[in-house]
Each structure stands twice: as C-alpha cells, then as structure tokens.
Short mmCIF file of C-alpha atoms and ligand atoms in Angstrom, two decimals:
data_model
loop_
_atom_site.label_atom_id
_atom_site.label_comp_id
_atom_site.label_asym_id
_atom_site.label_seq_id
_atom_site.Cartn_x
_atom_site.Cartn_y
_atom_site.Cartn_z
CA MET A 130 120.93 110.66 96.40
CA ARG A 131 120.48 108.11 93.74
CA ARG A 132 117.25 106.30 93.58
CA ARG A 133 116.39 103.79 91.00
CA LYS A 134 113.00 103.48 89.42
CA SER A 135 112.60 99.89 88.66
CA GLY A 136 110.07 98.00 86.60
CA LEU A 137 110.00 94.96 88.72
CA ALA A 138 109.23 91.65 87.18
CA ILE A 139 107.18 90.19 89.91
CA MET A 140 107.21 86.49 90.34
CA ALA A 141 104.14 85.70 92.30
CA ALA A 142 103.61 82.55 94.22
CA ALA A 143 100.47 80.93 92.98
CA VAL A 144 100.09 77.79 94.92
CA ALA A 145 97.48 76.56 97.26
CA ALA A 146 97.34 78.30 100.53
CA ALA A 147 94.68 80.05 102.50
CA MET A 148 92.21 79.17 99.81
CA THR A 149 91.36 76.49 97.37
CA ALA A 150 93.57 76.02 94.40
CA VAL A 151 92.73 74.20 91.23
CA ILE A 152 95.71 72.62 89.60
CA ILE A 153 95.42 71.44 86.06
CA THR A 154 98.19 69.08 85.21
CA ASN A 155 99.75 68.80 81.86
CA PRO A 156 98.05 66.31 79.62
CA VAL A 157 99.06 62.72 79.99
CA SER A 158 99.14 60.40 77.05
CA VAL A 159 98.19 56.85 77.88
CA GLN A 160 99.59 55.45 74.67
CA ALA A 161 102.90 56.12 73.08
CA VAL A 162 102.14 59.02 70.85
CA ASP A 163 103.92 62.19 69.94
CA ALA A 164 103.95 64.71 72.71
CA PRO A 165 101.96 67.83 71.96
CA ALA A 166 104.04 70.57 70.43
CA CYS A 167 103.49 72.59 73.54
CA ALA A 168 102.00 72.01 76.95
CA VAL A 169 100.44 74.64 79.15
CA GLY A 170 99.95 74.33 82.87
CA TYR A 171 97.49 76.78 84.38
CA GLN A 172 97.31 77.12 88.12
CA VAL A 173 94.85 79.42 89.80
CA ASP A 174 94.74 80.86 93.28
CA GLN A 175 91.44 82.66 93.73
CA TRP A 176 89.41 84.57 96.26
CA SER A 177 85.91 86.04 96.10
CA ASN A 178 86.05 87.87 92.79
CA GLY A 179 89.71 87.90 92.00
CA PHE A 180 92.40 85.47 91.11
CA VAL A 181 96.05 85.02 90.30
CA ALA A 182 97.04 82.58 87.58
CA GLN A 183 100.48 81.08 87.12
CA VAL A 184 101.03 79.81 83.59
CA LYS A 185 103.78 77.39 82.60
CA VAL A 186 104.51 76.92 78.93
CA THR A 187 106.61 73.95 77.87
CA ASN A 188 107.99 73.74 74.36
CA ASN A 189 108.17 70.19 73.02
CA SER A 190 109.05 71.25 69.50
CA ALA A 191 111.90 73.14 67.84
CA PRO A 192 113.55 75.94 69.82
CA ILE A 193 111.45 79.10 70.00
CA ASP A 194 112.77 82.63 69.80
CA GLY A 195 109.89 84.91 70.69
CA TRP A 196 106.49 83.61 71.64
CA THR A 197 102.83 84.53 71.83
CA LEU A 198 100.38 82.47 73.82
CA THR A 199 96.67 83.01 73.33
CA TRP A 200 93.57 81.62 74.95
CA THR A 201 89.88 82.36 75.35
CA PHE A 202 88.07 82.86 78.62
CA ALA A 203 84.74 81.07 78.88
CA GLY A 204 83.33 83.52 81.39
CA ASP A 205 83.80 87.18 82.15
CA GLN A 206 87.32 86.94 83.49
CA ARG A 207 89.31 90.14 83.11
CA VAL A 208 93.08 90.42 83.23
CA THR A 209 94.15 93.36 85.38
CA SER A 210 97.93 92.96 85.41
CA GLY A 211 100.63 90.53 84.43
CA TRP A 212 104.24 89.71 85.14
CA SER A 213 107.00 88.04 83.14
CA ALA A 214 104.85 88.52 80.02
CA ASP A 215 102.87 91.31 78.41
CA VAL A 216 99.32 90.13 78.97
CA THR A 217 96.52 91.89 77.10
CA GLN A 218 92.88 91.09 76.59
CA SER A 219 90.43 91.85 73.79
CA GLY A 220 86.94 90.64 74.48
CA LYS A 221 87.36 87.11 75.78
CA VAL A 222 90.66 86.54 73.98
CA VAL A 223 93.87 86.96 75.95
CA THR A 224 97.30 87.37 74.40
CA ALA A 225 100.49 86.92 76.38
CA ARG A 226 103.76 87.91 74.72
CA ASN A 227 107.26 87.18 75.94
CA GLN A 228 109.40 89.77 77.59
CA ALA A 229 112.98 90.28 76.47
CA PHE A 230 114.46 88.06 79.15
CA ASN A 231 112.30 85.02 78.39
CA ARG A 232 111.85 85.14 74.64
CA GLY A 233 113.77 81.92 74.05
CA ILE A 234 112.36 78.49 74.93
CA ALA A 235 114.66 75.60 74.08
CA THR A 236 113.22 72.23 73.16
CA GLY A 237 111.92 70.64 76.32
CA ALA A 238 112.27 73.85 78.30
CA SER A 239 109.58 75.92 79.99
CA VAL A 240 108.84 79.52 80.79
CA GLN A 241 106.46 80.79 83.40
CA PHE A 242 104.48 83.96 83.70
CA GLY A 243 101.53 85.10 85.72
CA PHE A 244 98.66 87.50 85.81
CA GLN A 245 96.01 88.80 88.13
CA GLY A 246 92.39 89.13 87.15
CA THR A 247 88.82 89.51 88.24
CA PHE A 248 85.83 87.30 87.56
CA GLN A 249 82.17 86.87 88.33
CA GLY A 250 80.54 83.51 88.80
CA VAL A 251 82.70 80.59 87.79
CA ASN A 252 86.37 80.97 86.92
CA GLU A 253 86.82 78.19 84.38
CA THR A 254 90.20 77.07 83.17
CA PRO A 255 90.77 77.93 79.50
CA VAL A 256 91.04 74.97 77.13
CA ASP A 257 92.31 76.45 73.88
CA PHE A 258 95.89 77.51 74.54
CA THR A 259 97.79 78.29 71.35
CA LEU A 260 101.54 78.97 71.20
CA ASN A 261 102.71 80.84 68.11
CA GLY A 262 99.62 79.59 66.35
CA VAL A 263 100.04 75.94 67.36
CA ARG A 264 97.48 74.37 69.61
CA CYS A 265 98.91 73.20 72.94
CA ASN A 266 97.90 70.28 75.14
CA ASP A 267 96.75 68.59 71.95
CA THR A 268 97.86 65.02 71.48
CA ASN A 269 95.48 64.32 68.70
CA PRO A 270 97.10 62.78 65.65
CA PRO A 271 94.22 61.57 63.48
CA THR A 272 95.14 57.89 63.26
CA THR A 273 96.12 57.29 66.86
CA THR A 274 93.91 56.92 69.85
CA THR A 275 94.97 59.14 72.67
CA THR A 276 93.52 60.15 75.92
CA THR A 277 94.10 63.45 77.54
CA THR A 278 93.64 63.44 81.24
CA THR A 279 92.94 66.58 83.13
CA THR A 280 93.39 66.19 86.81
CA THR A 281 91.63 68.54 89.10
CA MET A 282 93.13 68.53 92.53
CA THR A 283 91.69 70.43 95.40
CA THR A 284 94.13 71.24 98.11
CA THR A 285 93.27 72.65 101.45
CA SER A 286 95.70 74.86 103.20
CA GLN A 287 96.86 74.49 106.71
CA GLU A 288 94.72 75.97 109.40
CA PRO A 289 95.55 79.63 109.87
CA PRO A 290 97.38 80.42 113.10
CA PRO A 291 95.32 81.06 116.22
CA GLY A 292 94.05 84.62 116.31
CA CYS A 293 93.99 84.99 112.55
CA PRO A 294 90.85 87.01 111.74
CA SER A 295 88.25 85.45 109.48
CA GLY A 296 89.05 86.15 105.85
CA ALA A 297 92.57 87.30 106.62
CA PHE A 298 95.83 85.89 105.32
CA CYS A 299 98.18 85.03 108.17
CA ASP A 300 101.58 83.47 107.73
CA GLY A 301 104.23 82.81 110.34
CA PHE A 302 106.24 80.71 107.85
CA GLU A 303 105.81 77.61 109.96
CA ASN A 304 104.65 75.60 106.94
CA GLN A 305 107.88 76.22 105.05
CA THR A 306 109.77 72.98 104.60
CA GLY A 307 112.97 74.02 102.85
CA THR A 308 115.35 76.92 103.02
CA THR A 309 113.98 78.56 99.88
CA PRO A 310 110.64 80.25 100.54
CA ALA A 311 107.86 78.43 98.71
CA GLY A 312 104.12 77.97 98.84
CA ASP A 313 102.52 81.38 99.05
CA TRP A 314 105.86 83.06 98.54
CA SER A 315 108.45 83.30 95.83
CA LEU A 316 111.76 85.09 95.57
CA THR A 317 112.35 88.00 93.28
CA PHE A 318 115.62 89.60 92.37
CA PRO A 319 114.72 92.81 90.59
CA ASN A 320 116.67 93.37 87.39
CA CYS A 321 119.61 91.14 88.23
CA GLN A 322 120.68 88.77 90.97
CA GLY A 323 123.59 89.46 93.25
CA THR A 324 124.50 88.69 96.81
CA GLY A 325 121.21 89.59 98.49
CA THR A 326 119.44 86.49 99.82
CA ALA A 327 116.20 85.58 101.55
CA THR A 328 115.89 82.20 103.22
CA VAL A 329 113.69 80.34 105.65
CA ASP A 330 115.46 80.62 108.98
CA SER A 331 115.12 78.41 112.02
CA SER A 332 117.37 80.33 114.39
CA THR A 333 115.41 83.52 114.97
CA ALA A 334 111.64 83.33 114.99
CA ARG A 335 109.08 85.67 116.45
CA SER A 336 106.52 82.87 116.52
CA GLY A 337 107.00 79.14 116.27
CA SER A 338 110.38 78.11 114.99
CA LYS A 339 110.69 79.76 111.59
CA SER A 340 110.97 83.16 110.00
CA ILE A 341 112.47 84.69 106.89
CA ARG A 342 116.02 85.97 107.02
CA VAL A 343 117.09 88.59 104.49
CA ASN A 344 120.73 89.30 103.91
CA GLY A 345 120.29 92.77 102.50
CA ARG A 346 123.10 94.36 100.62
CA ALA A 347 123.57 97.69 98.94
CA GLY A 348 123.96 97.65 95.20
CA TYR A 349 121.70 97.49 92.21
CA CYS A 350 121.95 93.74 91.68
CA ASN A 351 121.66 92.78 95.32
CA HIS A 352 118.01 93.64 95.77
CA VAL A 353 115.98 90.69 96.98
CA PHE A 354 112.36 90.26 97.97
CA LEU A 355 110.03 87.59 99.18
CA ALA A 356 106.80 88.11 97.22
CA THR A 357 103.21 87.04 97.51
CA PRO A 358 100.13 88.18 95.63
CA ARG A 359 97.75 90.32 97.60
CA LYS A 360 95.48 87.98 99.52
CA THR A 361 92.53 90.24 100.19
CA THR A 362 90.17 92.27 98.06
CA GLY A 363 88.11 95.33 98.78
CA SER A 364 88.84 98.98 99.32
CA SER A 365 90.68 98.56 102.60
CA LEU A 366 93.97 96.78 103.03
CA TYR A 367 95.59 96.37 106.40
CA THR A 368 98.96 94.69 106.59
CA ARG A 369 100.88 93.73 109.67
CA PHE A 370 104.31 92.17 109.88
CA TYR A 371 107.07 91.84 112.40
CA VAL A 372 110.55 92.87 111.34
CA ARG A 373 113.83 92.52 113.19
CA HIS A 374 116.69 94.65 111.98
CA THR A 375 120.33 94.15 112.88
CA THR A 376 121.38 97.61 111.75
CA ALA A 377 119.58 100.89 112.36
CA LEU A 378 117.86 102.47 109.38
CA PRO A 379 120.57 104.40 107.54
CA GLU A 380 120.82 107.96 106.30
CA ALA A 381 120.54 106.66 102.78
CA HIS A 382 117.26 105.59 101.27
CA VAL A 383 116.32 101.92 101.64
CA THR A 384 113.17 99.87 101.12
CA PHE A 385 112.19 96.75 103.03
CA ALA A 386 108.56 96.39 101.94
CA ALA A 387 107.08 97.13 98.55
CA MET A 388 103.77 96.76 96.80
CA LYS A 389 102.94 97.09 93.14
CA ASP A 390 100.38 99.83 92.54
CA THR A 391 98.44 99.26 89.34
CA ALA A 392 96.80 102.66 89.80
CA ASP A 393 100.26 104.23 89.59
CA GLY A 394 101.55 102.71 86.38
CA GLY A 395 102.58 99.52 88.12
CA LYS A 396 105.21 101.36 90.14
CA ASP A 397 105.90 100.49 93.74
CA LEU A 398 104.61 101.91 96.95
CA ARG A 399 107.61 101.44 99.21
CA MET A 400 108.14 101.32 102.94
CA GLY A 401 111.65 101.78 104.17
CA GLY A 402 113.88 104.33 105.74
CA GLN A 403 115.76 107.52 105.11
CA ASN A 404 117.56 109.89 107.47
CA ARG A 405 117.40 107.06 110.03
CA ALA A 406 113.62 107.07 110.27
CA LEU A 407 110.82 105.00 108.84
CA GLN A 408 109.32 106.42 105.67
CA TRP A 409 107.06 105.76 102.72
CA ASN A 410 108.23 106.43 99.18
CA ARG A 411 106.32 106.53 95.93
CA GLU A 412 108.47 105.10 93.17
CA SER A 413 106.68 106.88 90.36
CA ASP A 414 107.57 110.41 91.46
CA ASP A 415 109.87 109.80 94.44
CA ALA A 416 107.56 111.59 96.86
CA THR A 417 108.31 110.73 100.47
CA LEU A 418 106.17 110.54 103.56
CA PRO A 419 107.05 112.32 105.76
CA GLU A 420 108.88 115.04 103.86
CA GLN A 421 112.58 114.71 104.51
CA SER A 422 112.82 118.02 106.33
CA PRO A 423 114.09 117.94 109.94
CA ASN A 424 110.55 118.59 111.15
CA GLY A 425 109.21 115.86 108.95
CA VAL A 426 111.78 113.26 109.94
CA ALA A 427 111.17 114.09 113.61
CA GLN A 428 107.55 113.05 113.19
CA SER A 429 108.55 109.57 112.12
CA THR A 430 110.52 107.06 114.14
CA PRO A 431 113.66 104.97 113.94
CA LEU A 432 113.25 101.21 114.22
CA ALA A 433 114.80 99.19 116.99
CA VAL A 434 117.56 96.71 116.28
CA ASP A 435 117.96 93.17 117.57
CA ARG A 436 114.35 92.91 118.60
CA TRP A 437 111.07 92.26 116.84
CA THR A 438 109.11 95.36 115.85
CA CYS A 439 105.42 95.24 114.95
CA VAL A 440 104.78 97.32 111.82
CA GLU A 441 101.23 97.93 110.64
CA PHE A 442 99.74 100.01 107.90
CA GLY A 443 96.23 100.54 106.65
CA ILE A 444 95.16 101.89 103.30
CA THR A 445 91.56 102.88 102.70
CA GLY A 446 90.86 104.73 99.48
CA SER A 447 93.33 107.62 99.47
CA GLU A 448 94.21 107.44 103.14
CA LEU A 449 97.26 105.78 104.63
CA ARG A 450 98.04 105.23 108.30
CA THR A 451 101.01 103.53 109.92
CA TRP A 452 101.61 102.09 113.35
CA VAL A 453 104.79 100.87 115.07
CA ASN A 454 104.32 98.59 118.05
CA GLY A 455 100.68 99.60 118.14
CA THR A 456 101.26 103.36 118.22
CA GLU A 457 100.37 105.47 115.23
CA VAL A 458 103.27 107.39 113.67
CA PRO A 459 102.06 110.93 112.94
CA GLY A 460 104.58 111.56 110.19
CA LEU A 461 103.41 108.50 108.27
CA ARG A 462 99.83 109.50 107.67
CA VAL A 463 98.16 110.60 104.45
CA ASP A 464 94.76 111.93 105.43
CA GLY A 465 93.82 114.04 102.42
CA VAL A 466 94.57 117.33 104.19
CA SER A 467 97.95 118.65 103.18
CA THR A 468 100.17 118.99 106.27
CA PRO A 469 103.55 120.71 105.93
CA ASP A 470 106.48 118.37 106.62
CA VAL A 471 104.15 115.36 106.57
CA ASP A 472 101.94 114.69 103.54
CA ALA A 473 102.22 118.02 101.72
CA GLN A 474 104.63 116.60 99.16
CA TRP A 475 102.65 113.37 98.86
CA LEU A 476 99.42 115.25 98.11
CA ARG A 477 100.98 117.41 95.44
CA ARG A 478 99.77 114.69 93.16
CA SER A 479 96.02 114.79 93.35
CA GLY A 480 93.97 111.65 93.11
CA TRP A 481 96.46 109.26 94.71
CA LYS A 482 94.48 106.13 95.40
CA PRO A 483 96.59 103.00 95.34
CA ALA A 484 95.45 99.66 93.90
CA LEU A 485 97.96 97.23 95.37
CA THR A 486 98.37 93.74 93.97
CA ASP A 487 101.16 92.14 95.94
CA LEU A 488 103.36 92.34 98.99
CA ARG A 489 107.13 92.07 98.88
CA LEU A 490 109.36 91.95 101.93
CA GLY A 491 113.10 92.18 101.56
CA TRP A 492 115.79 94.73 100.94
CA GLU A 493 116.46 97.35 98.32
CA SER A 494 119.17 99.92 98.93
CA TYR A 495 119.77 102.86 96.61
CA GLY A 496 122.94 104.18 98.19
CA SER A 497 124.85 102.71 101.07
CA GLY A 498 123.05 100.44 103.45
CA ASP A 499 123.51 96.79 104.31
CA ASP A 500 121.36 95.02 106.83
CA THR A 501 120.49 91.56 107.98
CA LEU A 502 116.83 91.45 108.88
CA TRP A 503 114.08 88.97 109.64
CA PHE A 504 110.35 88.93 108.94
CA ASP A 505 107.66 86.92 110.68
CA ASP A 506 103.91 86.81 111.36
CA VAL A 507 102.59 88.55 108.28
CA VAL A 508 98.89 89.37 108.13
CA MET A 509 96.81 90.88 105.33
CA ALA A 510 93.26 91.70 106.31
CA ALA A 511 90.36 94.05 105.61
CA SER A 512 90.65 95.71 108.99
CA ARG A 513 93.37 96.40 111.49
CA VAL A 514 94.54 93.33 113.41
CA GLY A 515 97.02 94.85 115.87
CA CYS A 516 100.15 93.31 117.31
CA SER A 517 98.83 90.12 118.81
CA1 CA B 854 107.30 82.00 112.57
#
C-alpha cells in the first residue's frame, strides 16, 4: 500500500470569527505620493494566550525573486509554527523567508503566509516590517507631507449556535455566503491541485441549510481540505463533527480529517479509514490505530453511508478516545497501556503527546478510493460536547 508523507502547506483562515479580530489595513496616503516599496497587512485572530497571524506582503517595487520579511515584536510574542514561509524568531526579531513556491513577487503582486504564536499580556501589531532590507508601509519621502492611517477595526462574530458550550468553537457553516468556504475556513490542496473540490453546499445540511460538500478523488493531486486554525487552547482538545459519506470506507487507506502536530515534526495526525473501518494514522511513522490485523479492525467500525454520522474524539495529554454516534469505539483508544491489536503499534513510539494546531476536513486517498462526502456542525471544545 502506498502512503504518501506530505509536508502540507497549510493555509489557515485568519479572519474574524468566534473572537475579536484586529485588522490593520495597508497604509493610505492622503496626498499623491509614491507608494511605499512594500506594504504589509497583518491580521490577527487571537484567543487567551495564543494567536494566528495572516501576513500579506505586497510588492510595489521591481519584481522580487526570493524574499525575507523581518519585524520586531514589542511584547513577548513567540512564534510556534508557520505556513507558506519559514518563520523563525531570535529574541524579539522574527524572520520569514519565502518557500520555493512563492519566492517570486511581481510588481503589484502579493504573497501571503501565516504563523501561530503565543503571547502574554498585550499582543501588539508590529510596526517595523522590512522586506529584503527595505522598510514597508513607509510613505515618507523627506520633502512631501504624507499621512499614514492605520485603521483598527473590531469585528464581532455571529452568535454561536444554540447549545454551543462556553468557550467552544461551533460552526454549522450557516454564515457562509458564497460557494467557496471563507471566514474561519480556507481551502488547501496539498502539493498540487487536481479535481478534488470542497464547496459550501445548500442541498444537504445536517443543521440549517448549509454544509460543506467534498468531492473526494483518489490521486496525489486531488487531495483537498477545508482548514481552520485550532480554536481552543489547553491540554485537552475535543472535536466533534458530523460527516455523511456516499461510499463506504474502502479497503485502501484514506484520510478525511487531519491535524498538524507540532510535537511530531509538523506531520499530520489523520483520521480516516482502512480495511473498511474507521482508523487513526500517524503520518510521521505510519502507525495505525487500531492495528490493521483482523482482530484490530474488528474493534473499530465502518461508517454509515447516506446519513449523518456523529464523530467525536478527545485528546488529553497522551490519551486519545473516539466516539461514533455517542458510543466509544474500543479499537480507537490510546490509553497508555499497550493493548495488542489496538494501540500496541501506536505506543511503540514512547512519549507520543500531540500538539495540534489546526483542523482539516476533506479527502486524501493514497490508493483507490473516491467518495463524495459532507461535513456539518463542527465543534472544538475543552471537554466533550456529545452529539446534540
Ligand atoms: Ca449547517
């Protein structure tokens, strides 16, 4: 069986949602002056001591082939991971370098990258962005009067759906306005883009009138995910979503939910199927839960087709539990005690303790396996929420 280990470039949605967002617009010149050589937009989505920043770099000068953006944090912000750029930090100074796919920025064009970080106190927006040594957002020719306006806009998200626990992230996709998922979500096409699609769908909803439809296709380029940064902090993460498959889980290995694990080299913790049953898979070493022995597979469960299935999992420290329609699946439990056919293979690596930074829902097939599937009513919370 072929399985691909991918280094996903994760495009995270970083717009206002279940929390307050601060949007800093690009500078605006009130008199006709030269545009700054570069403009940097910096949009933050933050929770108690963590945040995700989406950075947009616009080149107003000659075409660039290879770029380095630097800035200085005013506080004790710490970058923990990045995507679409190599983001490193030394003291308060952060350096973001292009990746191979986005090294070129034509005149007037933009690139975007993001990172996740932690902070204490106030998370101030940096003011000293420099692109390849040139100060950005700086319309300051010495003989011309200019004004730079920074607009701070506070947006308040929609009310969470009824029954959404305090502090939880709940999304039934009812606030989506187009067919391309937006807001808290963005689309990712790992490595290359093919025929896999994910769209806001108004024909099949578990709640309200909207859901996400994924046209999942086998093939390296056809992988597609709907992605959002992790919306909760703390040592426990409980996630609940409803999924509706059209095709039974195949013999071949597939993934329909993935999370980046920064404690595992940034590789994915994957939920999907193999041998027709639900399973977990660790991208870094390809361990599966349960083991793919007949006894192991028998302790997991297939997923129904043409109806909504409630899938829940909870991760606390090194323990993982999984429920389907409210019933725990014994073969999908890592409890720290090695159990043959269940978590014996998983626990061969000691010290597994995931640090998950996002949630992706979609389709990734490593052999055969096409499916059309829907997702709705996603919850991320600090404790189990059940199938309400
Ligand atoms: Ca819905």
